[in-house]
CSV table of C-alpha atoms in Angstrom, one decimal:
chain,number,residue,atom,x,y,z
A,7,MET,CA,12.3,2.8,-17.8
A,8,ALA,CA,9.5,0.8,-19.3
A,9,PHE,CA,5.9,2.1,-18.9
A,10,LEU,CA,3.6,-0.7,-17.8
A,11,GLN,CA,-0.1,-0.8,-18.2
A,12,ILE,CA,-2.4,-2.6,-15.8
A,13,ILE,CA,-6.2,-3.3,-16.1
A,14,PRO,CA,-8.0,-1.1,-13.6
A,15,SER,CA,-10.6,-2.6,-11.3
A,16,ALA,CA,-14.1,-3.0,-12.8
A,17,SER,CA,-15.6,-1.7,-9.5
A,18,PRO,CA,-14.5,1.7,-8.1
A,19,SER,CA,-13.1,1.9,-4.6
A,20,SER,CA,-15.4,2.9,-1.9
A,21,SER,CA,-15.2,6.4,-0.5
A,22,ILE,CA,-16.1,8.6,2.3
A,23,PRO,CA,-19.1,10.9,1.4
A,24,HIS,CA,-17.9,13.7,-0.9
A,25,ASN,CA,-18.5,16.5,1.6
A,26,HIS,CA,-15.7,15.0,3.7
A,27,SER,CA,-13.2,14.7,0.8
A,28,LEU,CA,-10.0,16.5,1.5
A,29,ASN,CA,-7.9,18.8,-0.7
A,30,LEU,CA,-4.4,17.2,-1.1
A,31,ASN,CA,-2.9,20.7,-1.0
A,32,THR,CA,-3.9,20.9,2.7
A,33,LEU,CA,-1.9,17.8,3.7
A,34,SER,CA,1.6,18.3,5.0
A,35,PHE,CA,3.7,15.2,5.1
A,36,SER,CA,6.6,13.7,3.2
A,37,LEU,CA,8.1,10.3,2.5
A,38,ASN,CA,11.6,10.1,3.9
A,39,PRO,CA,14.0,9.3,1.0
A,40,LYS,CA,16.6,7.7,3.3
A,41,PHE,CA,14.7,4.5,3.7
A,42,GLN,CA,14.8,2.0,0.9
A,43,TYR,CA,13.4,-1.5,0.8
A,44,SER,CA,14.7,-4.5,-1.0
A,45,THR,CA,11.9,-5.3,-3.5
A,46,ARG,CA,9.7,-3.3,-5.8
A,47,VAL,CA,7.6,-3.8,-8.9
A,48,THR,CA,7.1,-0.6,-10.9
A,49,ILE,CA,3.6,-0.5,-12.4
A,50,PHE,CA,2.6,2.6,-14.4
A,51,GLN,CA,-1.0,3.1,-15.1
A,52,ARG,CA,-1.8,5.0,-18.3
A,53,ARG,CA,-4.4,7.6,-17.6
A,54,ARG,CA,-5.9,10.5,-19.4
A,55,THR,CA,-4.6,12.9,-16.7
A,56,ASN,CA,-1.0,13.1,-15.7
A,57,SER,CA,0.0,11.9,-12.3
A,58,LYS,CA,3.2,11.3,-10.5
A,59,SER,CA,4.1,7.8,-9.5
A,60,LEU,CA,4.8,7.2,-5.9
A,61,LEU,CA,7.9,5.1,-5.3
A,62,LEU,CA,7.8,2.8,-2.3
A,63,ARG,CA,10.0,-0.2,-1.7
A,64,ARG,CA,9.0,-3.2,0.4
A,65,SER,CA,10.7,-6.1,2.1
A,66,ALA,CA,8.8,-9.3,2.6
A,67,SER,CA,10.7,-9.8,5.9
A,68,SER,CA,8.4,-7.1,7.6
A,69,PHE,CA,5.2,-8.9,6.7
A,70,SER,CA,4.7,-11.1,9.8
A,71,GLU,CA,1.6,-12.9,10.9
A,72,LYS,CA,0.9,-10.6,13.8
A,73,HIS,CA,-1.9,-8.7,12.3
A,74,HIS,CA,-3.6,-12.0,11.4
A,75,THR,CA,-3.3,-14.0,14.5
A,76,ASN,CA,-4.0,-11.2,17.0
A,77,SER,CA,-6.6,-9.2,15.0
A,78,PRO,CA,-9.4,-7.5,16.8
A,79,ASN,CA,-12.9,-8.9,16.4
A,80,SER,CA,-14.4,-7.8,13.2
A,81,ASP,CA,-17.6,-6.8,15.1
A,82,ASP,CA,-15.7,-4.4,17.3
A,83,VAL,CA,-16.4,-0.7,16.8
A,84,VAL,CA,-13.7,1.8,17.8
A,85,GLU,CA,-12.7,5.4,17.3
A,86,LEU,CA,-9.6,5.9,15.3
A,87,PRO,CA,-7.7,9.2,14.3
A,88,LEU,CA,-7.3,9.3,10.5
A,89,PHE,CA,-4.5,10.5,8.3
A,90,PRO,CA,-5.5,10.8,4.6
A,91,LEU,CA,-2.5,10.3,2.3
A,92,PRO,CA,-2.1,9.9,-1.5
A,93,LEU,CA,-0.8,6.4,-0.9
A,94,VAL,CA,-2.1,3.0,0.2
A,95,LEU,CA,-0.7,1.3,3.3
A,96,PHE,CA,-0.9,-2.5,3.5
A,97,PRO,CA,-0.7,-4.7,6.6
A,98,GLY,CA,2.9,-5.5,7.3
A,99,ALA,CA,4.3,-2.6,5.1
A,100,ILE,CA,6.8,-0.1,6.5
A,101,LEU,CA,5.9,3.6,6.0
A,102,PRO,CA,8.4,6.4,6.9
A,103,LEU,CA,6.7,9.8,7.4
A,104,GLN,CA,7.7,13.3,8.3
A,105,ILE,CA,5.0,15.3,10.0
A,106,PHE,CA,5.1,19.1,10.0
A,107,GLU,CA,1.5,20.4,9.6
A,108,PHE,CA,0.2,21.7,13.0
A,109,ARG,CA,-3.0,19.6,13.2
A,110,TYR,CA,-1.0,16.4,12.6
A,111,ARG,CA,1.6,17.4,15.1
A,112,ILE,CA,-1.2,17.7,17.6
A,113,MET,CA,-2.3,14.1,16.5
A,114,MET,CA,1.2,12.8,17.1
A,115,HIS,CA,1.5,14.4,20.5
A,116,THR,CA,-1.7,12.6,21.4
A,117,LEU,CA,-0.7,9.2,19.9
A,118,LEU,CA,2.7,9.2,21.6
A,119,HIS,CA,0.9,9.3,24.9
A,120,THR,CA,-1.7,6.7,24.0
A,121,ASP,CA,-1.6,3.6,21.8
A,122,LEU,CA,0.6,4.8,18.9
A,123,ARG,CA,-2.0,3.8,16.2
A,124,PHE,CA,-3.8,5.8,13.6
A,125,GLY,CA,-5.6,5.1,10.4
A,126,VAL,CA,-4.1,5.7,6.9
A,127,ILE,CA,-6.7,6.2,4.2
A,128,TYR,CA,-6.0,6.8,0.5
A,129,THR,CA,-7.1,10.1,-1.0
A,130,ASP,CA,-6.6,11.9,-4.3
A,131,ALA,CA,-8.0,15.0,-6.0
A,132,VAL,CA,-10.1,12.9,-8.4
A,133,SER,CA,-11.8,10.2,-6.4
A,134,GLY,CA,-11.7,11.8,-3.0
A,135,THR,CA,-11.1,9.9,0.3
A,136,THR,CA,-11.8,6.2,0.5
A,137,ASP,CA,-13.5,4.6,3.5
A,138,VAL,CA,-11.2,1.5,3.7
A,139,GLY,CA,-7.8,1.9,5.1
A,140,CYS,CA,-5.0,0.3,7.2
A,141,VAL,CA,-3.9,1.1,10.7
A,142,GLY,CA,-0.4,2.5,10.9
A,143,GLU,CA,1.4,1.7,14.2
A,144,ILE,CA,4.4,4.0,15.1
A,145,ILE,CA,7.4,1.7,15.8
A,146,LYS,CA,10.0,4.4,15.8
A,147,HIS,CA,9.8,8.2,16.2
A,148,GLU,CA,12.0,11.2,16.5
A,149,ARG,CA,10.8,14.7,17.6
A,150,LEU,CA,12.8,17.3,15.8
A,151,VAL,CA,13.8,20.7,17.2
A,152,ASP,CA,11.1,22.6,15.3
A,153,ASP,CA,8.4,20.2,16.7
A,154,ARG,CA,8.3,18.2,13.4
A,155,PHE,CA,8.1,14.5,13.8
A,156,PHE,CA,9.9,11.8,11.9
A,157,LEU,CA,8.1,8.5,12.1
A,158,ILE,CA,8.5,4.9,11.0
A,159,CYS,CA,5.2,3.2,10.9
A,160,LYS,CA,4.1,-0.4,10.2
A,161,GLY,CA,0.8,-1.4,8.7
A,162,GLN,CA,-1.5,-3.5,11.0
A,163,GLU,CA,-5.2,-4.2,10.7
A,164,ARG,CA,-7.5,-3.0,7.9
A,165,PHE,CA,-10.6,-1.1,8.8
A,166,ARG,CA,-13.7,0.4,7.3
A,167,VAL,CA,-15.0,3.9,8.2
A,168,ASN,CA,-18.6,3.8,9.5
A,169,LYS,CA,-18.9,7.5,10.3
A,170,LEU,CA,-16.8,10.5,11.1
A,171,VAL,CA,-16.9,11.5,14.7
A,172,ARG,CA,-15.2,14.8,14.3
A,173,THR,CA,-13.1,16.7,11.7
A,174,LYS,CA,-11.1,19.2,13.8
A,175,PRO,CA,-8.3,19.5,14.5
A,176,TYR,CA,-8.0,16.3,12.6
A,177,LEU,CA,-10.3,13.5,11.4
A,178,VAL,CA,-11.5,10.9,13.9
A,179,ALA,CA,-13.8,8.2,12.7
A,180,GLN,CA,-15.8,5.3,14.1
A,181,VAL,CA,-14.4,2.2,12.3
A,182,THR,CA,-14.9,-1.6,12.2
A,183,TRP,CA,-12.1,-4.1,11.4
A,184,LEU,CA,-11.9,-6.0,8.1
A,185,GLU,CA,-10.6,-9.6,7.9
A,186,ASP,CA,-10.4,-11.9,4.9
A,187,ARG,CA,-13.3,-14.4,4.7
A,188,PRO,CA,-12.8,-18.0,3.8
A,189,SER,CA,-12.6,-18.6,0.1
A,190,ALA,CA,-15.9,-19.3,-1.6
A,191,SER,CA,-14.3,-22.4,-3.3
A,192,GLU,CA,-13.1,-25.1,-0.9
A,193,ASP,CA,-10.9,-26.4,-3.7
A,194,THR,CA,-8.8,-23.2,-3.9
A,195,ASP,CA,-5.1,-24.0,-3.4
A,196,LEU,CA,-3.9,-20.8,-1.8
A,197,ASP,CA,-0.3,-21.9,-1.4
A,198,GLY,CA,-0.2,-22.9,-5.1
A,199,LEU,CA,-1.8,-19.6,-6.1
A,200,ALA,CA,0.8,-17.7,-4.0
A,201,ASP,CA,3.6,-19.7,-5.6
A,202,GLU,CA,2.3,-18.7,-9.1
A,203,VAL,CA,2.2,-15.0,-8.1
A,204,GLU,CA,5.8,-15.3,-6.8
A,205,THR,CA,6.9,-16.8,-10.1
A,206,TYR,CA,5.3,-14.0,-12.1
A,207,MET,CA,6.9,-11.4,-9.7
A,208,LYS,CA,10.3,-12.9,-10.3
A,209,ASP,CA,9.9,-12.8,-14.0
A,210,VAL,CA,8.7,-9.2,-13.9
A,211,ILE,CA,11.6,-8.1,-11.8
A,212,ARG,CA,14.1,-10.0,-14.0
A,213,LEU,CA,12.8,-8.4,-17.2
A,214,SER,CA,12.4,-5.0,-15.6
A,215,ASN,CA,16.1,-5.1,-14.6
A,216,ARG,CA,17.1,-6.2,-18.1
A,217,LEU,CA,15.2,-3.3,-19.7
A,218,GLY,CA,16.6,-0.9,-17.2
A,219,GLY,CA,20.1,-1.9,-18.1
A,220,LYS,CA,20.8,-3.6,-14.7
A,221,PRO,CA,22.9,-6.8,-14.5
A,222,GLU,CA,20.7,-9.9,-14.8
A,223,LYS,CA,20.9,-12.0,-11.7
A,224,GLU,CA,18.7,-14.7,-10.1
A,225,VAL,CA,15.9,-13.2,-8.1
A,226,GLY,CA,15.9,-14.6,-4.6
A,227,ASP,CA,13.0,-16.0,-2.5
A,228,LEU,CA,10.3,-13.3,-2.4
A,229,ARG,CA,7.8,-15.2,-0.2
A,230,ARG,CA,10.1,-16.0,2.7
A,231,ASN,CA,7.7,-18.5,4.2
A,232,LEU,CA,4.8,-16.1,4.3
A,233,PHE,CA,1.4,-17.5,4.4
A,234,PRO,CA,-0.8,-16.6,1.4
A,235,THR,CA,-2.7,-13.7,3.1
A,236,PRO,CA,0.3,-11.6,4.3
A,237,PHE,CA,2.1,-12.5,1.0
A,238,SER,CA,-0.9,-11.1,-0.9
A,239,PHE,CA,-0.5,-7.8,1.0
A,240,PHE,CA,3.3,-7.8,0.4
A,241,VAL,CA,2.7,-8.2,-3.4
A,242,GLY,CA,0.1,-5.4,-3.4
A,243,SER,CA,2.5,-3.1,-1.6
A,244,THR,CA,5.0,-3.4,-4.4
A,245,PHE,CA,2.7,-2.1,-7.1
A,246,GLU,CA,4.2,1.3,-7.6
A,247,GLY,CA,2.5,4.1,-9.5
A,248,ALA,CA,-1.0,2.5,-9.3
A,249,PRO,CA,-2.5,3.5,-5.9
A,250,ARG,CA,-6.1,3.0,-7.1
A,251,GLU,CA,-5.3,-0.6,-8.0
A,252,GLN,CA,-3.6,-1.0,-4.6
A,253,GLN,CA,-6.7,0.4,-2.9
A,254,ALA,CA,-8.9,-2.1,-4.8
A,255,LEU,CA,-6.6,-4.9,-3.6
A,256,LEU,CA,-6.7,-3.6,0.0
A,257,GLU,CA,-10.5,-3.6,0.0
A,258,LEU,CA,-10.8,-7.3,-1.1
A,259,GLU,CA,-11.8,-9.6,1.7
A,260,ASP,CA,-10.8,-12.8,0.0
A,261,THR,CA,-7.2,-13.9,-0.2
A,262,ALA,CA,-7.8,-16.0,-3.3
A,263,ALA,CA,-9.5,-13.1,-5.1
A,264,ARG,CA,-6.6,-10.8,-4.1
A,265,LEU,CA,-3.9,-13.2,-5.3
A,266,THR,CA,-5.8,-13.9,-8.5
A,267,ARG,CA,-6.1,-10.2,-9.3
A,268,GLU,CA,-2.4,-9.7,-8.6
A,269,LYS,CA,-1.5,-12.7,-10.8
A,270,GLU,CA,-3.5,-11.2,-13.7
A,271,THR,CA,-1.8,-7.8,-13.2
A,272,LEU,CA,1.6,-9.4,-13.1
A,273,ARG,CA,0.9,-11.5,-16.1
A,274,ASN,CA,-0.3,-8.5,-18.1
A,275,THR,CA,2.8,-6.6,-17.0
A,276,LEU,CA,5.0,-9.5,-18.0
A,277,ASN,CA,3.4,-9.7,-21.4
A,278,TYR,CA,4.1,-6.0,-21.9
A,279,LEU,CA,7.7,-6.4,-20.7
A,280,THR,CA,8.3,-9.4,-22.9
A,281,ALA,CA,7.2,-7.4,-26.0
A,282,ALA,CA,9.3,-4.4,-24.9
A,283,SER,CA,12.3,-6.7,-24.5
A,284,ALA,CA,11.8,-8.2,-28.0
A,285,VAL,CA,11.7,-4.7,-29.5
A,286,LYS,CA,14.9,-3.8,-27.6
A,287,ASP,CA,16.6,-6.9,-29.0
A,288,VAL,CA,15.6,-6.0,-32.5
A,289,PHE,CA,16.4,-2.3,-32.1
A,290,PRO,CA,19.1,-2.1,-29.4
A,291,SER,CA,19.4,1.7,-29.6
A,292,SER,CA,15.7,2.2,-28.9
A,293,SER,CA,14.7,3.7,-25.6
A,294,SER,CA,12.6,1.6,-23.3
């Protein structure tokens, strides 16, 4: 498998004050391996410290317009239970979870009798817990015999944490909703920019398959008639192994800026893959 390098964000992700940062060792959850999605772009970020890449697959078919056409008012302030995880959930993305820690089982019992929604926020041992996340709505659940829960969740609105209301038995925060603002430039062609991103994605997938020894075949329609904003979320959700870059994309409130950043990431990845492919052609026995 080829190791890909992306350019990290110049500005760090926002975070909840350090005294509220969580230890990853206290989180009890798992991604269910049964569920696989049709499209993925594997991005590996070279860092000074070792970290495991998180593999998530996404399908553009799940990225509807619902969370854009029916979004709450951005001025609304609501209380939301929070689930810190070492991953980034995007609007429209599907997230399978298995819940077995006691405090989060309490949360699930409450949610299943209320509105089925909780906030997913990214956390890691280095940067702590961010204050921008995405609502996960439970669309399917199964309560297991030992009181564990298996959930299928779908990303909905983005939010920003204003303040923590309580920390036990689980985090509850006061949040406001985030929406993309109109682009600063009226001349920005969002559809054209989205088409460019799709083209880069197809090329990255094609070369990744080639380097991985998979049969080369035409990559199908990745956009599937999505408007630029949900498509930008779909693209971000496919960037595997780079959760901090995903978090930076999630926090952007400008569709054009998000698509532009994704285009640069994909272009850099494509350049790396092209060079790796050339080396492989010259030295066929070399490992990718």
